[in-house]
XYZ file of C-alpha atoms in Angstrom:
559
model
C -32.607 -28.881 8.765
C -30.576 -28.385 5.552
C -27.672 -26.082 5.322
C -24.991 -25.566 2.631
C -22.082 -28.118 2.371
C -18.705 -26.957 1.296
C -17.329 -29.506 -1.296
C -15.304 -27.208 -3.621
C -16.012 -26.998 -7.175
C -18.318 -29.920 -8.083
C -17.007 -32.117 -10.868
C -14.158 -34.623 -11.288
C -10.383 -34.098 -11.812
C -8.805 -33.631 -15.115
C -7.693 -36.583 -17.450
C -4.419 -37.137 -15.574
C -6.144 -37.387 -12.215
C -5.174 -34.078 -11.071
C -7.558 -31.298 -9.827
C -7.866 -28.210 -11.955
C -5.527 -25.194 -11.312
C -6.515 -21.924 -9.878
C -4.670 -19.472 -12.283
C -3.287 -16.022 -11.818
C -5.792 -13.712 -13.287
C -3.526 -12.568 -16.224
C -2.993 -16.196 -17.318
C -6.597 -17.023 -16.722
C -7.750 -14.208 -19.117
C -5.826 -15.943 -21.884
C -8.732 -18.487 -22.232
C -11.195 -16.418 -23.662
C -14.193 -18.838 -23.098
C -13.170 -19.515 -19.563
C -12.938 -15.875 -18.690
C -16.293 -15.116 -20.363
C -17.954 -17.722 -18.318
C -16.266 -16.488 -15.113
C -17.563 -12.912 -15.732
C -21.201 -14.210 -16.487
C -21.059 -16.428 -13.491
C -19.997 -13.721 -11.162
C -22.766 -11.476 -12.571
C -25.332 -14.137 -11.845
C -24.067 -14.682 -8.453
C -24.282 -11.079 -7.648
C -28.030 -11.002 -8.777
C -29.150 -13.431 -6.154
C -30.788 -11.863 -3.088
C -28.993 -11.567 0.445
C -31.636 -14.047 1.863
C -30.039 -16.858 -0.155
C -27.201 -18.209 1.731
C -25.405 -18.824 -1.581
C -25.795 -15.232 -2.919
C -22.531 -13.109 -3.490
C -23.741 -10.687 -0.719
C -24.553 -13.575 1.738
C -21.240 -15.316 1.304
C -19.535 -11.916 1.474
C -21.253 -11.151 4.892
C -19.631 -14.362 6.575
C -16.527 -12.296 6.862
C -18.182 -9.746 9.044
C -21.335 -7.750 8.837
C -24.342 -8.012 9.180
C -23.158 -10.353 12.117
C -25.997 -12.768 11.601
C -26.123 -16.613 11.389
C -25.237 -18.116 8.251
C -25.933 -21.667 7.056
C -27.596 -22.610 10.502
C -24.051 -22.632 12.036
C -23.888 -21.717 15.833
C -26.889 -20.298 17.720
C -29.650 -18.678 15.802
C -29.049 -15.463 17.855
C -25.787 -13.934 18.798
C -24.256 -15.497 21.895
C -25.330 -13.771 25.286
C -21.568 -13.050 26.380
C -20.559 -11.033 23.424
C -21.809 -8.168 21.101
C -19.968 -9.820 18.282
C -21.521 -12.251 16.004
C -19.040 -12.750 13.054
C -17.194 -15.964 12.184
C -13.770 -14.780 10.984
C -10.508 -15.732 12.624
C -8.211 -12.851 12.230
C -5.380 -12.690 14.679
C -5.384 -16.354 15.466
C -3.651 -19.601 14.394
C -6.765 -20.510 12.378
C -6.422 -17.491 10.133
C -5.006 -19.128 7.051
C -6.911 -22.343 7.339
C -10.380 -20.711 8.107
C -10.102 -18.814 5.009
C -9.444 -22.084 2.881
C -12.979 -23.441 2.883
C -14.432 -19.887 2.774
C -12.670 -19.345 -0.659
C -13.794 -22.971 -1.778
C -17.366 -22.021 -0.866
C -17.225 -19.058 -3.238
C -15.500 -21.065 -5.925
C -18.050 -23.780 -5.754
C -20.784 -21.370 -6.406
C -18.986 -19.632 -9.178
C -18.339 -22.975 -10.747
C -22.084 -24.113 -10.431
C -23.228 -20.883 -12.189
C -20.450 -21.133 -14.902
C -21.490 -24.762 -15.873
C -25.132 -23.859 -15.970
C -24.428 -21.014 -18.359
C -22.341 -23.531 -20.431
C -24.712 -26.191 -20.628
C -26.455 -24.639 -23.550
C -22.983 -23.743 -25.358
C -20.779 -26.124 -27.278
C -18.468 -28.781 -25.947
C -15.505 -26.376 -25.809
C -17.476 -24.026 -23.461
C -18.441 -26.978 -21.419
C -14.927 -28.072 -21.124
C -13.947 -24.445 -20.204
C -16.618 -24.472 -17.569
C -15.574 -27.891 -16.109
C -11.947 -26.677 -15.792
C -12.849 -23.221 -14.214
C -11.589 -22.383 -10.736
C -11.478 -18.942 -8.816
C -8.362 -17.077 -10.224
C -6.039 -15.265 -8.024
C -4.287 -11.804 -8.303
C -0.645 -12.396 -7.411
C 0.016 -8.933 -5.781
C 3.528 -10.294 -5.084
C 4.446 -10.669 -8.901
C 5.664 -7.399 -9.940
C 4.983 -6.449 -13.598
C 7.298 -4.050 -15.275
C 4.445 -1.292 -15.312
C 3.791 -1.979 -11.612
C 0.030 -1.808 -12.081
C -3.064 -3.669 -10.789
C -4.424 -5.732 -13.898
C -6.902 -3.224 -15.412
C -9.528 -5.810 -15.687
C -9.955 -5.523 -11.914
C -10.712 -1.920 -12.048
C -12.269 -0.763 -15.334
C -16.085 -0.170 -15.090
C -16.672 -2.368 -18.318
C -15.036 -5.221 -19.746
C -15.039 -7.273 -23.159
C -15.872 -10.822 -23.060
C -16.503 -13.458 -25.858
C -19.954 -14.280 -26.869
C -21.596 -17.658 -27.067
C -20.720 -18.073 -30.723
C -17.211 -16.990 -29.969
C -17.003 -14.783 -33.118
C -16.953 -11.330 -31.454
C -16.349 -9.616 -28.128
C -19.094 -7.848 -26.207
C -18.805 -4.975 -23.751
C -20.455 -5.628 -20.468
C -20.387 -4.081 -16.900
C -17.378 -5.383 -15.166
C -18.343 -7.193 -11.907
C -14.605 -7.228 -10.832
C -14.594 -3.469 -10.469
C -17.167 -3.337 -7.654
C -20.433 -4.834 -6.179
C -23.791 -2.853 -6.530
C -25.824 -3.294 -3.350
C -29.453 -4.556 -3.478
C -32.264 -3.137 -1.638
C -32.270 -6.188 0.681
C -28.413 -6.184 1.146
C -27.033 -5.369 4.774
C -25.184 -2.227 3.724
C -27.501 -0.145 5.873
C -26.115 -1.794 9.007
C -22.646 -0.737 7.824
C -20.714 1.687 10.078
C -20.557 5.452 9.576
C -20.515 6.739 6.007
C -20.092 3.228 4.436
C -23.892 2.843 4.675
C -24.682 5.716 2.188
C -22.724 4.224 -0.596
C -24.732 2.079 -3.239
C -21.452 0.062 -4.389
C -18.194 -1.084 -3.028
C -15.467 1.565 -3.395
C -11.666 1.636 -3.367
C -9.884 4.755 -2.369
C -13.257 6.635 -2.142
C -13.361 10.161 -3.275
C -15.225 11.400 -0.319
C -17.681 10.149 2.227
C -20.767 11.520 0.308
C -23.338 9.283 -0.935
C -22.250 10.078 -4.666
C -18.401 9.031 -3.885
C -16.648 7.101 -6.451
C -13.395 4.956 -6.492
C -10.115 6.814 -7.232
C -8.482 4.209 -9.296
C -5.488 6.459 -10.079
C -4.732 6.905 -6.430
C -4.980 2.970 -5.856
C -2.675 2.191 -8.864
C -0.153 4.897 -7.579
C -0.303 3.349 -4.023
C 0.368 -0.178 -5.462
C 3.103 1.000 -7.603
C 4.893 2.441 -4.582
C 4.280 -0.713 -2.423
C 4.539 -3.794 -4.805
C 8.220 -4.312 -4.431
C 8.082 -4.269 -0.729
C 5.081 -6.615 -0.893
C 7.181 -9.205 -2.911
C 10.095 -8.897 -0.506
C 7.853 -9.399 2.523
C 6.070 -12.292 1.123
C 9.490 -14.020 -0.020
C 10.913 -13.599 3.422
C 7.550 -14.849 5.035
C 7.910 -18.013 2.800
C 11.456 -18.873 3.218
C 12.565 -17.772 6.792
C 9.429 -18.440 9.009
C 9.609 -21.880 10.194
C 6.928 -22.319 12.848
C 3.036 -22.087 12.401
C 2.704 -19.303 15.202
C 5.007 -16.894 13.278
C 3.764 -17.651 9.924
C -0.105 -17.822 10.478
C -0.905 -14.557 12.145
C 0.150 -11.096 13.038
C -0.061 -11.259 16.870
C 3.359 -10.539 18.331
C 5.035 -13.713 19.237
C 8.350 -13.718 17.251
C 11.583 -14.851 18.374
C 14.805 -12.727 18.384
C 15.907 -14.142 15.052
C 12.811 -13.787 13.114
C 13.006 -11.316 10.232
C 9.763 -11.644 8.295
C 5.958 -10.417 8.556
C 3.439 -13.145 8.897
C 1.060 -13.978 6.177
C -1.694 -12.318 7.748
C 0.536 -9.087 8.210
C 1.152 -8.939 4.465
C -2.486 -9.828 3.908
C -3.447 -6.843 6.101
C -1.422 -4.405 4.134
C -2.994 -5.485 0.881
C -6.385 -4.935 2.215
C -5.574 -1.378 3.497
C -3.723 -0.551 0.316
C -6.826 -1.490 -1.884
C -9.408 0.193 0.353
C -7.553 3.493 0.969
C -7.484 5.720 4.171
C -9.404 8.812 4.296
C -12.142 7.809 3.984
C -11.551 3.899 4.139
C -13.134 1.926 1.342
C -14.772 -1.513 1.916
C -11.530 -3.569 1.751
C -9.927 -1.516 4.374
C -12.616 -2.404 6.874
C -12.837 -6.071 8.198
C -16.622 -6.139 8.504
C -17.244 -5.018 4.873
C -14.235 -6.434 2.929
C -16.011 -9.540 1.729
C -18.396 -7.558 -0.308
C -15.815 -6.272 -2.638
C -15.113 -8.713 -5.455
C -11.319 -8.121 -5.375
C -11.533 -9.772 -1.937
C -11.815 -13.255 -3.765
C -8.807 -12.687 -6.026
C -6.775 -11.446 -2.852
C -7.775 -14.330 -0.654
C -7.121 -16.946 -3.271
C -3.553 -15.651 -3.601
C -3.338 -15.740 0.260
C -4.503 -19.345 0.110
C -1.817 -19.981 -2.568
C 0.814 -18.780 -0.368
C -0.298 -21.030 2.534
C 0.089 -23.955 -0.039
C 3.514 -22.863 -1.083
C 4.689 -22.450 2.630
C 3.134 -25.733 3.486
C 5.157 -27.559 0.641
C 8.334 -25.780 2.157
C 7.609 -26.887 5.741
C 5.971 -30.287 5.220
C 6.298 -31.346 8.858
C 4.558 -28.189 10.208
C 0.848 -27.480 10.670
C -1.554 -25.797 12.801
C -0.446 -25.523 16.473
C -2.754 -24.524 19.321
C -3.493 -21.136 20.343
C -6.436 -18.840 21.261
C -9.002 -16.561 19.417
C -8.328 -13.023 20.338
C -11.143 -11.500 17.996
C -14.356 -13.258 19.068
C -16.500 -15.241 16.618
C -20.088 -16.499 16.577
C -18.879 -19.930 17.736
C -15.739 -19.446 19.715
C -15.825 -17.996 23.076
C -13.641 -15.025 24.260
C -9.990 -16.045 23.947
C -11.275 -19.515 23.462
C -8.722 -22.269 22.902
C -8.201 -23.298 19.295
C -6.138 -26.220 17.596
C -6.084 -28.196 14.546
C -9.402 -29.899 15.165
C -11.347 -26.809 16.011
C -14.391 -26.529 13.597
C -13.953 -23.903 11.003
C -17.412 -22.652 11.296
C -19.675 -21.972 9.406
C -18.171 -24.323 6.768
C -19.942 -27.638 6.866
C -18.367 -30.636 5.255
C -21.468 -32.757 5.761
C -24.834 -32.710 7.142
C -23.733 -32.675 10.651
C -19.929 -31.784 10.818
C -17.534 -28.906 9.921
C -14.332 -28.711 8.102
C -11.362 -28.492 10.346
C -7.500 -27.508 9.757
C -6.406 -31.206 9.475
C -9.054 -31.797 6.844
C -8.117 -28.854 4.556
C -4.260 -29.446 4.926
C -3.984 -30.169 1.260
C -5.885 -28.207 -1.304
C -7.033 -31.265 -3.270
C -9.371 -31.893 -0.514
C -11.362 -29.129 -1.918
C -10.856 -30.077 -5.454
C -8.133 -27.578 -6.695
C -4.542 -26.973 -6.998
C -2.016 -24.407 -8.151
C 0.274 -24.296 -11.310
C 3.596 -24.547 -9.157
C 2.628 -28.148 -8.356
C 1.827 -29.320 -11.834
C 5.033 -30.928 -12.754
C 5.683 -32.673 -9.353
C 6.107 -36.482 -9.916
C 7.213 -37.464 -6.572
C 5.597 -37.857 -3.213
C 8.887 -37.282 -1.380
C 8.445 -34.161 0.780
C 12.073 -33.142 0.574
C 12.017 -33.366 -3.237
C 8.806 -31.599 -3.399
C 10.208 -28.823 -1.143
C 13.124 -28.383 -3.449
C 10.908 -28.003 -6.606
C 8.774 -25.424 -4.779
C 11.627 -23.473 -3.349
C 13.061 -23.136 -6.899
C 9.948 -21.832 -8.044
C 9.529 -19.381 -5.056
C 13.162 -18.252 -5.539
C 12.454 -17.664 -9.242
C 9.182 -15.689 -8.505
C 9.925 -13.550 -5.494
C 13.759 -13.701 -4.333
C 15.479 -10.369 -3.743
C 18.304 -9.618 -6.049
C 21.139 -10.474 -3.862
C 23.442 -8.695 -6.132
C 22.183 -5.378 -4.683
C 22.511 -6.437 -1.054
C 25.164 -4.762 1.102
C 28.558 -6.403 1.529
C 30.651 -6.204 4.793
C 33.269 -4.518 2.637
C 33.625 -3.672 -0.970
C 35.029 -7.225 -1.757
C 34.101 -9.368 1.016
C 31.040 -11.930 1.310
C 28.717 -12.622 3.002
C 26.271 -9.904 2.430
C 24.302 -7.915 4.939
C 20.650 -7.323 4.824
C 18.774 -4.533 6.871
C 15.341 -4.640 8.143
C 13.157 -2.719 10.573
C 10.759 -4.614 12.887
C 7.561 -2.674 13.876
C 5.178 -3.260 16.760
C 1.920 -1.456 17.807
C -1.595 -2.132 19.358
C -3.942 -2.809 16.364
C -6.953 -1.220 17.820
C -5.269 1.747 19.512
C -6.685 4.333 17.038
C -10.104 2.546 16.437
C -9.544 2.491 12.719
C -7.362 0.889 9.999
C -4.049 2.581 9.470
C -0.504 2.129 8.157
C 2.945 2.949 9.600
C 4.896 4.107 6.686
C 8.825 3.690 6.660
C 11.013 6.212 4.713
C 14.631 6.739 4.012
C 15.045 10.404 3.743
C 12.571 11.471 1.294
C 12.095 7.957 -0.110
C 9.179 5.801 0.950
C 10.098 2.190 1.521
C 6.959 0.184 2.696
C 4.424 -0.203 5.375
C 3.069 -2.367 8.126
C -0.621 -1.968 8.465
C -3.605 -2.427 10.813
C -6.615 -3.994 9.112
C -9.412 -3.347 11.620
C -12.990 -2.973 12.305
C -14.635 0.413 11.834
C -16.603 -0.042 15.097
C -14.461 -2.258 17.335
C -16.594 -1.338 20.368
C -19.383 -3.593 18.873
C -17.006 -6.543 19.557
C -16.776 -7.379 23.203
C -13.596 -9.599 22.536
C -12.001 -6.724 20.521
C -12.554 -4.385 23.639
C -11.108 -6.942 25.901
C -8.023 -7.616 23.679
C -7.540 -3.769 22.936
C -3.944 -3.977 24.251
C -2.903 -6.939 21.906
C 0.103 -5.944 19.713
C 0.613 -6.913 16.112
C 3.937 -6.563 14.204
C 5.470 -6.647 10.776
C 8.835 -6.037 9.063
C 9.828 -3.572 6.403
C 13.083 -4.511 4.338
C 15.308 -1.664 3.613
C 18.132 -3.039 1.510
C 16.919 -2.480 -1.974
C 16.134 1.097 -1.148
C 19.586 1.520 0.539
C 21.290 0.384 -2.558
C 19.315 2.727 -4.839
C 19.542 5.789 -2.629
C 23.225 5.660 -1.712
C 25.289 4.242 -4.565
C 27.765 7.071 -4.664
C 28.398 7.028 -0.848
C 29.883 3.771 -0.623
C 27.954 0.634 0.653
C 30.252 -0.606 3.462
C 28.514 -1.482 6.583
C 29.722 1.616 8.534
C 28.438 3.884 5.720
C 25.072 2.285 5.857
C 24.634 2.741 9.602
C 25.435 6.460 9.109
C 22.794 6.743 6.544
C 20.150 4.850 8.597
C 20.852 6.965 11.702
C 20.468 10.171 9.608
C 17.574 9.025 7.207
C 15.408 6.416 8.723
C 12.001 7.748 9.859
C 8.408 6.859 10.147
C 4.945 8.406 9.428
C 1.310 7.211 9.708
C -1.550 7.202 7.305
C -4.996 6.891 8.308
C -7.662 8.267 10.516
C -8.597 8.157 14.184
C -12.194 6.772 15.327
C -13.517 10.388 15.195
C -12.480 10.709 11.507
C -9.544 13.135 12.152
C -6.154 12.528 10.494
C -3.915 10.330 12.601
C -0.533 11.535 13.855
C 2.325 9.307 14.661
C 2.240 10.746 18.232
C -1.435 9.439 18.636
C -0.046 5.827 18.552
C 1.584 5.631 21.840
C 2.277 2.042 21.541
C 4.448 2.272 18.387
C 7.897 0.788 18.642
C 10.518 0.133 15.990
C 13.795 -1.814 15.963
C 16.061 -1.803 13.086
C 18.506 -4.770 12.811
C 20.846 -6.370 10.198
C 21.994 -9.896 9.367
C 24.185 -11.664 6.894
C 22.920 -13.741 3.995
C 24.681 -16.037 1.685
C 22.777 -16.912 -1.516
C 22.523 -20.656 -2.392
C 21.316 -22.416 -5.627
C 17.771 -21.839 -6.764
C 16.558 -25.188 -4.872
C 18.237 -24.254 -1.652
C 17.541 -21.767 0.985
C 19.880 -18.744 1.596
C 21.988 -19.062 4.836
C 21.135 -16.259 7.217
C 23.324 -15.125 10.230
C 21.911 -14.002 13.530
C 20.034 -10.682 13.792
C 21.899 -7.892 15.272
C 19.742 -5.171 16.635
C 20.616 -1.397 16.083
C 18.720 0.543 18.868
C 20.945 3.600 18.544
C 19.657 4.389 14.991
C 16.400 5.713 16.244
C 17.731 7.434 19.269
C 15.662 10.667 19.478
C 13.084 9.420 17.055
C 9.522 8.113 17.320
C 9.559 4.360 18.097
C 12.968 4.311 19.731
C 13.534 1.381 22.176
C 17.013 1.680 23.865
C 16.989 -1.956 25.068
C 16.496 -4.779 22.538
C 15.226 -7.032 25.439
C 12.347 -4.563 26.007
C 11.255 -4.704 22.382
C-alpha cells in the first residue's frame, strides 16, 4: 500500500551544485516573488482536508493529537500496551533528529504547491519557486526593537501579484490556522476544542477568544536576550549528545548550558502563553500553529550549527521516556532507530545516521554558503566565527575577579524539576530584585493521563540554566562588581516565581512544585578570537545563596 515518502523539496541543487538555503524570515521577505509564493502555497496547503495525509492539519497532527496512524506507519490502531498514540520523541536523544525529516516533510509540500502556482507565471517566478525553502524565525537574534516580526502576527499581509506591478492585501496564514469541520480539534483537551483557530496568548477560554499579540510581544521583549545567551552557551559549551539533545537531567558538574530541547521548550511556552495556554504551549496541539514551522526550522538550524562545531559527535543510545506509536515504554533508541512515521522509501524509514547532514534532505543554511573546505576543523572555525558574531555575550560586561584583573566571572543558576508534576505547561521565572532575568519551562501535554508512558515517567526531572551576568551588570553598576559584592547582591536579590496553571486550571504557586531545586554557581571565562572558543574554568556552586529560599539545596552533591 502506498504511503508518503519524505525526500525534501523536490528539485535539483543550484547552479554551483549547492542545495538551496533556508532563510531567516526577515531576509526571506526581501524576495517579494518568493515570499508571495510562500504565502500562497501555505494558503493552499491549509485548504486541504485532514483526511489527506499531506494537508497542513494532517502533517501538524503527527506531532500529537488526534493520536491516529499517519502514512500507514505502525499499527493501524494504537498499541495495546499504551494509551498514547503519537509519534513525537520529546525527552529523548532522538528529539533533534526526529524533527529534521518532520520539517522536511512540511517543506516538500510547501515547495510542491509553490511550484504548481508558479507554473503559470513567468520565468522569474518559476526560479523563485525552485529556490524556495521553508524559512526560519531566529528567535535568538535580537533586533533593536526586540519584536517578533509583525509578518508572523498580523491578520492580513501584503504580497506581490502575478504581474508583479502591485501588492495585494490577503489573509495572513502565518498568524494562525482556521480549523475545518473535519479537523481533529474537537478531540483537543479542555477549552482548546471550542476555538475555531489557533491562538497565541489567548484572551480567555471562551469560544470567541482571540490572540493577545501585545502580551506575546511583551513576553518576547523580556526574554529574547536570555534566549540568545542560553542558545549561545548550548552551542559552544555542550560537547556530548546527551547534554545537547534533550532536557532530561543527565548533566555533569561542569555543564553550564540548557539543552537544545530546553531552549525550544521555553520558546513554545512563550508563544502559546499560560492562562489559558494557547496551542503552541501544548505538545499535542502545537503543530497546528503555523509559527511552529518557523520555530522548528530554526531548531533544526541550531542542530546544524552545533554539529559543525562538534563534527565527531552524533546520536548516542538512550531510551524514549514519552511513549510513541512505534517505540515501546522506555524503549531503547539509538542512531539507527527508525524515525517514524517518516518513510525514505516504499519500505524503510529515515534514521538519525541518514539525516546527519541537511543536504540529505535537499537544503542548507546561509552560514554554510562560503565554506570551500571539507576539513572538519576548518569548518568548525568558520562556523564558530559566525556563531560568536551572532550570539556571543558581550564579555565586556562580565564580572572581573577584581577591578583590574582577568579572567572574568560569569554567574548562572541551574534549575531542576519534575516536568509533569503540575499536569500542565509552566515556567520557572528567575528574578534579581525587581528585575526579571529569564525562565526555564516545562512544555507538556494538557492531558498527560492519556499517555501511559507519561504516567510511568511522572518523576522524570528536566533541567535548564538561566544566565545572570548581564542583569547583574545592569542592576549594580554603582555598587562595585568585585566578586564578593556580587555574591552579596545574589544572596539578597536572587528569587524565583512560577507562571502557569495546575491541571485543575487554578494558578500555580511555587510551593505546588515540590520537586523544584536550584543551584547558583560561577565560573571564570577568558574570551578568545572569534574563531576560537572562550576558555572556561570549573563551576563553583554557591548553595548558601539560596539558604532559606525556595529551591535551596544545601549540599551540591544532592543536586
